[in-house]
């Protein structure tokens, strides 16, 4: 059981990682500038004096902020993965093993994501209780400020005043990150690290650490780390990036749908992160079932591979 079998003529894996970083920075910069140009067309040159208001997501600039978010994500995450495959002179579909997904495996992915929710809630609760030593209180305050700012920006982006806003949010927060971040991290980083170290588990967990760290949300680091590892194992077991993409989409789409539901029922989005609250054995059962479902997914993937 391996990742997508790499072409022996591929360039050095560490060079692949450097290329991904370069493509990501260049793509993010170029598409971010395109987004800004569109914003100037929308709001005029007065935007120069209200740039901070745009970045803060003030109500009159939310549409412009979403345009920047969408274009920056495309440039930073989707295009680098495509560019790396083209650099290696391979088709994107074959480079990342984008084989047609099987219905049973997709159903297993959906069940895994649902079954893991209580356990992921427990990891989030545990992570949010993190307290640093007294001599690091300055860093802790900075971390909390960053967390609050990220939460406020998330609430701004999730705000949906119409069904059209909901569709835009689903595209921006669920579709693009699911495709782009999986191409970049699982398809790009994880694949290259596996070639470099010839150890899929090291590649999966190291990629998951990078994936979680890049979001710069310290009080959600552990659950995002575990999500990243889960996506990585789906890719490793199946050899197809589609299952990681679908799992990522389900995770993000749930947040978008939950936020839309809350707004429809006049519930404040500030309460979106409040835990449902399960008894301790509920969290334990969730963890056990999730592990068992990953084993079933693995066994199913091996059977499918033998049939191909």
Short mmCIF file of C-alpha atoms in Angstrom, two decimals:
data_model
loop_
_atom_site.label_atom_id
_atom_site.label_comp_id
_atom_site.label_asym_id
_atom_site.label_seq_id
_atom_site.Cartn_x
_atom_site.Cartn_y
_atom_site.Cartn_z
CA UNK A 1 0.00 0.00 0.00
CA UNK A 2 1.66 3.21 -1.17
CA UNK A 3 1.05 6.72 -2.30
CA UNK A 4 0.68 7.39 -6.01
CA UNK A 5 3.74 5.77 -7.55
CA UNK A 6 6.10 8.59 -8.50
CA UNK A 7 7.84 8.75 -11.84
CA UNK A 8 11.51 7.80 -11.34
CA UNK A 9 12.49 10.78 -13.46
CA UNK A 10 10.87 13.27 -11.11
CA UNK A 11 13.05 16.03 -9.70
CA UNK A 12 14.44 15.89 -6.16
CA UNK A 13 11.57 15.92 -3.60
CA UNK A 14 13.08 18.80 -1.64
CA UNK A 15 13.26 20.80 -4.86
CA UNK A 16 9.59 19.93 -5.39
CA UNK A 17 8.83 21.41 -1.96
CA UNK A 18 10.77 24.58 -2.79
CA UNK A 19 8.89 24.86 -6.08
CA UNK A 20 5.56 24.46 -4.26
CA UNK A 21 6.57 27.24 -1.86
CA UNK A 22 7.64 29.49 -4.74
CA UNK A 23 4.50 28.79 -6.76
CA UNK A 24 2.36 29.40 -3.67
CA UNK A 25 3.96 32.76 -2.83
CA UNK A 26 3.95 33.91 -6.46
CA UNK A 27 0.40 32.73 -7.08
CA UNK A 28 -0.90 34.29 -3.87
CA UNK A 29 0.79 37.60 -4.69
CA UNK A 30 -0.42 37.76 -8.30
CA UNK A 31 -3.99 36.70 -7.55
CA UNK A 32 -4.10 38.90 -4.47
CA UNK A 33 -3.16 41.87 -6.65
CA UNK A 34 -5.85 40.89 -9.15
CA UNK A 35 -8.32 40.82 -6.26
CA UNK A 36 -7.21 44.28 -5.16
CA UNK A 37 -7.57 45.60 -8.70
CA UNK A 38 -11.15 44.30 -8.80
CA UNK A 39 -11.80 45.98 -5.46
CA UNK A 40 -10.59 49.33 -6.80
CA UNK A 41 -12.96 48.90 -9.73
CA UNK A 42 -15.78 48.17 -7.27
CA UNK A 43 -15.11 50.86 -4.65
CA UNK A 44 -12.99 53.44 -6.47
CA UNK A 45 -9.73 55.05 -5.37
CA UNK A 46 -11.24 55.99 -2.00
CA UNK A 47 -10.34 52.47 -1.02
CA UNK A 48 -6.76 53.70 -0.53
CA UNK A 49 -7.95 55.55 2.57
CA UNK A 50 -10.11 52.63 3.78
CA UNK A 51 -7.75 49.74 3.20
CA UNK A 52 -7.80 48.70 6.86
CA UNK A 53 -11.59 48.69 6.79
CA UNK A 54 -11.47 46.28 3.85
CA UNK A 55 -9.07 43.92 5.60
CA UNK A 56 -11.14 44.14 8.79
CA UNK A 57 -14.19 43.02 6.84
CA UNK A 58 -16.40 46.02 7.56
CA UNK A 59 -19.91 45.55 6.22
CA UNK A 60 -19.56 47.75 3.12
CA UNK A 61 -16.44 45.86 1.99
CA UNK A 62 -17.43 42.25 2.69
CA UNK A 63 -18.01 41.43 -1.00
CA UNK A 64 -14.60 42.79 -1.90
CA UNK A 65 -12.96 40.86 0.91
CA UNK A 66 -14.58 37.65 -0.31
CA UNK A 67 -13.27 38.26 -3.83
CA UNK A 68 -9.74 38.67 -2.45
CA UNK A 69 -10.16 35.55 -0.32
CA UNK A 70 -11.33 33.44 -3.26
CA UNK A 71 -8.65 34.63 -5.68
CA UNK A 72 -5.86 34.41 -3.09
CA UNK A 73 -6.85 30.83 -2.24
CA UNK A 74 -6.84 29.86 -5.91
CA UNK A 75 -3.42 31.44 -6.44
CA UNK A 76 -1.88 30.15 -3.21
CA UNK A 77 -3.19 26.59 -3.14
CA UNK A 78 -4.83 25.36 -6.35
CA UNK A 79 -2.40 26.68 -8.96
CA UNK A 80 0.84 25.55 -7.21
CA UNK A 81 -0.33 21.94 -7.20
CA UNK A 82 -1.25 22.15 -10.87
CA UNK A 83 2.04 23.92 -11.68
CA UNK A 84 4.08 21.23 -9.93
CA UNK A 85 2.45 18.47 -11.99
CA UNK A 86 3.05 20.45 -15.18
CA UNK A 87 6.67 21.08 -14.13
CA UNK A 88 7.08 17.30 -13.92
CA UNK A 89 5.46 17.04 -17.37
CA UNK A 90 2.64 14.88 -16.04
CA UNK A 91 -1.13 15.11 -16.10
CA UNK A 92 -2.60 16.45 -12.87
CA UNK A 93 -4.99 13.47 -12.66
CA UNK A 94 -2.22 10.87 -12.88
CA UNK A 95 0.30 12.86 -10.78
CA UNK A 96 -2.08 12.99 -7.80
CA UNK A 97 -3.94 9.75 -8.44
CA UNK A 98 -7.25 11.47 -9.11
CA UNK A 99 -9.00 8.25 -10.03
CA UNK A 100 -12.78 8.14 -10.13
CA UNK A 101 -13.92 7.60 -6.52
CA UNK A 102 -16.01 4.59 -5.55
CA UNK A 103 -19.47 5.13 -4.05
CA UNK A 104 -18.88 2.79 -1.09
CA UNK A 105 -15.62 4.52 -0.21
CA UNK A 106 -17.29 7.94 -0.44
CA UNK A 107 -20.02 6.74 1.92
CA UNK A 108 -17.35 5.53 4.34
CA UNK A 109 -15.69 8.96 4.22
CA UNK A 110 -19.01 10.62 5.06
CA UNK A 111 -19.61 8.23 7.97
CA UNK A 112 -16.04 8.76 9.25
CA UNK A 113 -16.53 12.53 9.29
CA UNK A 114 -19.84 12.23 11.16
CA UNK A 115 -18.60 9.61 13.63
CA UNK A 116 -15.47 11.63 14.46
CA UNK A 117 -17.35 14.82 15.38
CA UNK A 118 -17.69 14.13 19.14
CA UNK A 119 -14.02 13.14 19.45
CA UNK A 120 -12.95 16.22 17.46
CA UNK A 121 -15.09 18.33 19.79
CA UNK A 122 -13.19 16.87 22.77
CA UNK A 123 -9.82 17.71 21.20
CA UNK A 124 -11.03 21.26 20.54
CA UNK A 125 -12.19 21.68 24.17
CA UNK A 126 -8.88 20.33 25.43
CA UNK A 127 -6.87 22.56 23.08
CA UNK A 128 -8.80 25.69 24.09
CA UNK A 129 -7.85 25.12 27.74
CA UNK A 130 -4.17 25.53 26.88
CA UNK A 131 -2.34 27.78 29.36
CA UNK A 132 1.29 28.82 28.91
CA UNK A 133 3.77 29.29 31.78
CA UNK A 134 3.94 32.70 33.46
CA UNK A 135 7.10 33.78 31.61
CA UNK A 136 5.27 33.22 28.30
CA UNK A 137 2.16 35.25 29.19
CA UNK A 138 3.08 37.90 26.59
CA UNK A 139 3.09 35.25 23.87
CA UNK A 140 -0.17 33.85 25.23
CA UNK A 141 -1.85 37.26 25.01
CA UNK A 142 -0.63 37.62 21.42
CA UNK A 143 -1.96 34.15 20.59
CA UNK A 144 -5.36 34.99 22.04
CA UNK A 145 -5.46 38.28 20.13
CA UNK A 146 -4.68 36.42 16.89
CA UNK A 147 -7.35 33.85 17.74
CA UNK A 148 -9.96 36.54 18.41
CA UNK A 149 -9.07 38.34 15.18
CA UNK A 150 -9.32 35.08 13.21
CA UNK A 151 -12.67 34.33 14.80
CA UNK A 152 -14.01 37.77 13.94
CA UNK A 153 -12.85 37.44 10.33
CA UNK A 154 -14.42 33.97 10.12
CA UNK A 155 -17.74 35.34 11.40
CA UNK A 156 -17.57 38.12 8.83
CA UNK A 157 -16.93 35.69 5.98
CA UNK A 158 -19.64 33.28 7.17
CA UNK A 159 -22.27 35.99 7.37
CA UNK A 160 -24.93 35.24 4.75
CA UNK A 161 -27.79 37.66 4.10
CA UNK A 162 -29.29 35.63 1.25
CA UNK A 163 -29.22 32.21 -0.40
CA UNK A 164 -26.73 33.62 -2.91
CA UNK A 165 -24.40 34.59 -0.05
CA UNK A 166 -24.69 31.04 1.25
CA UNK A 167 -23.66 29.59 -2.13
CA UNK A 168 -20.72 32.01 -2.34
CA UNK A 169 -19.64 31.05 1.20
CA UNK A 170 -19.88 27.36 0.36
CA UNK A 171 -17.70 27.91 -2.70
CA UNK A 172 -15.20 30.11 -0.84
CA UNK A 173 -14.92 28.16 2.43
CA UNK A 174 -15.66 24.57 1.39
CA UNK A 175 -15.04 23.96 -2.33
CA UNK A 176 -11.87 25.97 -2.95
CA UNK A 177 -10.04 25.00 0.28
CA UNK A 178 -11.00 21.34 -0.14
CA UNK A 179 -9.49 21.22 -3.63
CA UNK A 180 -6.66 23.68 -3.13
CA UNK A 181 -5.37 22.68 0.30
CA UNK A 182 -5.50 18.99 -0.56
CA UNK A 183 -3.63 19.56 -3.80
CA UNK A 184 -1.04 21.63 -1.95
CA UNK A 185 -0.63 19.65 1.28
CA UNK A 186 -1.61 16.03 0.71
CA UNK A 187 -0.94 15.94 -3.03
CA UNK A 188 2.13 18.16 -2.97
CA UNK A 189 3.85 18.32 0.41
CA UNK A 190 2.90 14.86 1.70
CA UNK A 191 3.72 13.19 -1.60
CA UNK A 192 7.14 14.86 -1.79
CA UNK A 193 7.96 14.13 1.86
CA UNK A 194 7.10 10.48 1.32
CA UNK A 195 9.55 10.38 -1.55
CA UNK A 196 12.16 12.13 0.58
CA UNK A 197 11.89 9.95 3.70
CA UNK A 198 10.31 6.80 2.22
CA UNK A 199 8.06 6.70 5.29
CA UNK A 200 4.36 7.47 4.72
CA UNK A 201 3.59 8.01 8.41
CA UNK A 202 6.35 10.60 8.84
CA UNK A 203 5.10 12.31 5.66
CA UNK A 204 1.46 12.28 6.84
CA UNK A 205 2.10 13.68 10.32
CA UNK A 206 4.74 16.22 9.30
CA UNK A 207 2.40 17.50 6.58
CA UNK A 208 -0.45 17.64 9.11
CA UNK A 209 1.70 19.77 11.42
CA UNK A 210 2.47 22.20 8.58
CA UNK A 211 -1.19 22.20 7.52
CA UNK A 212 -2.35 23.10 11.03
CA UNK A 213 0.42 25.63 11.71
CA UNK A 214 -0.19 27.57 8.48
CA UNK A 215 -3.70 28.49 9.70
CA UNK A 216 -2.11 30.38 12.65
CA UNK A 217 -4.97 29.44 15.02
CA UNK A 218 -3.22 28.16 18.12
CA UNK A 219 -6.33 27.19 20.08
CA UNK A 220 -7.51 24.98 17.23
CA UNK A 221 -4.10 23.49 16.42
CA UNK A 222 -4.71 19.95 17.72
CA UNK A 223 -8.08 19.24 16.05
CA UNK A 224 -6.79 20.68 12.76
CA UNK A 225 -3.63 18.56 13.10
CA UNK A 226 -5.76 15.43 13.52
CA UNK A 227 -7.96 16.43 10.59
CA UNK A 228 -4.90 16.86 8.42
CA UNK A 229 -3.57 13.46 9.46
CA UNK A 230 -6.97 11.91 8.75
CA UNK A 231 -7.01 13.41 5.26
CA UNK A 232 -3.47 12.14 4.78
CA UNK A 233 -4.38 8.58 5.68
CA UNK A 234 -7.37 8.64 3.35
CA UNK A 235 -4.96 9.58 0.55
CA UNK A 236 -2.39 7.00 1.63
CA UNK A 237 -4.84 4.12 1.97
CA UNK A 238 -6.68 4.79 -1.30
CA UNK A 239 -3.98 6.26 -3.52
CA UNK A 240 -6.59 8.79 -4.67
CA UNK A 241 -6.72 12.41 -3.59
CA UNK A 242 -10.49 12.55 -4.13
CA UNK A 243 -11.33 11.03 -0.74
CA UNK A 244 -9.25 13.60 1.13
CA UNK A 245 -10.87 16.36 -0.94
CA UNK A 246 -14.37 15.06 -0.16
CA UNK A 247 -13.59 14.71 3.58
CA UNK A 248 -12.19 18.25 3.65
CA UNK A 249 -15.27 19.54 1.85
CA UNK A 250 -17.63 17.81 4.29
CA UNK A 251 -15.79 19.31 7.27
CA UNK A 252 -15.88 22.87 5.92
CA UNK A 253 -19.35 22.63 4.39
CA UNK A 254 -20.76 21.55 7.75
CA UNK A 255 -19.43 24.78 9.30
CA UNK A 256 -20.94 26.89 6.50
CA UNK A 257 -24.31 25.12 6.73
CA UNK A 258 -24.37 25.35 10.53
CA UNK A 259 -23.63 29.09 10.37
CA UNK A 260 -26.38 29.62 7.78
CA UNK A 261 -28.85 27.69 9.94
CA UNK A 262 -27.91 29.79 12.97
CA UNK A 263 -28.45 33.02 11.06
CA UNK A 264 -31.80 31.83 9.74
CA UNK A 265 -32.87 31.24 13.35
CA UNK A 266 -31.40 34.50 14.68
CA UNK A 267 -28.70 32.75 16.67
CA UNK A 268 -25.41 34.66 17.14
CA UNK A 269 -22.46 33.19 15.26
CA UNK A 270 -20.28 33.89 18.31
CA UNK A 271 -21.86 30.76 19.78
CA UNK A 272 -20.88 28.58 16.82
CA UNK A 273 -17.82 27.20 18.63
CA UNK A 274 -19.68 26.28 21.79
CA UNK A 275 -19.45 22.50 22.35
CA UNK A 276 -22.54 20.35 22.17
CA UNK A 277 -21.37 18.52 25.27
CA UNK A 278 -21.15 14.72 25.32
CA UNK A 279 -20.53 12.45 28.30
CA UNK A 280 -16.93 11.20 28.54
CA UNK A 281 -17.87 7.80 27.14
CA UNK A 282 -19.44 9.50 24.09
CA UNK A 283 -16.04 10.96 23.18
CA UNK A 284 -14.39 7.58 23.76
CA UNK A 285 -16.94 5.70 21.64
CA UNK A 286 -16.51 8.28 18.87
CA UNK A 287 -12.72 7.74 18.87
CA UNK A 288 -13.07 3.94 18.79
CA UNK A 289 -15.64 3.99 15.98
CA UNK A 290 -13.55 6.46 13.95
CA UNK A 291 -10.45 4.26 14.19
CA UNK A 292 -12.50 1.20 13.22
CA UNK A 293 -13.97 3.03 10.21
CA UNK A 294 -10.49 4.02 9.03
CA UNK A 295 -9.54 0.33 9.19
CA UNK A 296 -12.63 -0.59 7.16
CA UNK A 297 -11.74 2.14 4.63
CA UNK A 298 -8.19 0.75 4.42
CA UNK A 299 -9.41 -2.82 3.88
CA UNK A 300 -11.91 -1.68 1.26
CA UNK A 301 -9.19 0.27 -0.58
CA UNK A 302 -6.96 -2.81 -0.63
CA UNK A 303 -9.78 -4.93 -2.09
CA UNK A 304 -10.48 -2.30 -4.73
CA UNK A 305 -6.79 -2.20 -5.65
CA UNK A 306 -6.71 -5.96 -6.15
CA UNK A 307 -9.75 -5.77 -8.44
CA UNK A 308 -8.24 -2.99 -10.60
#
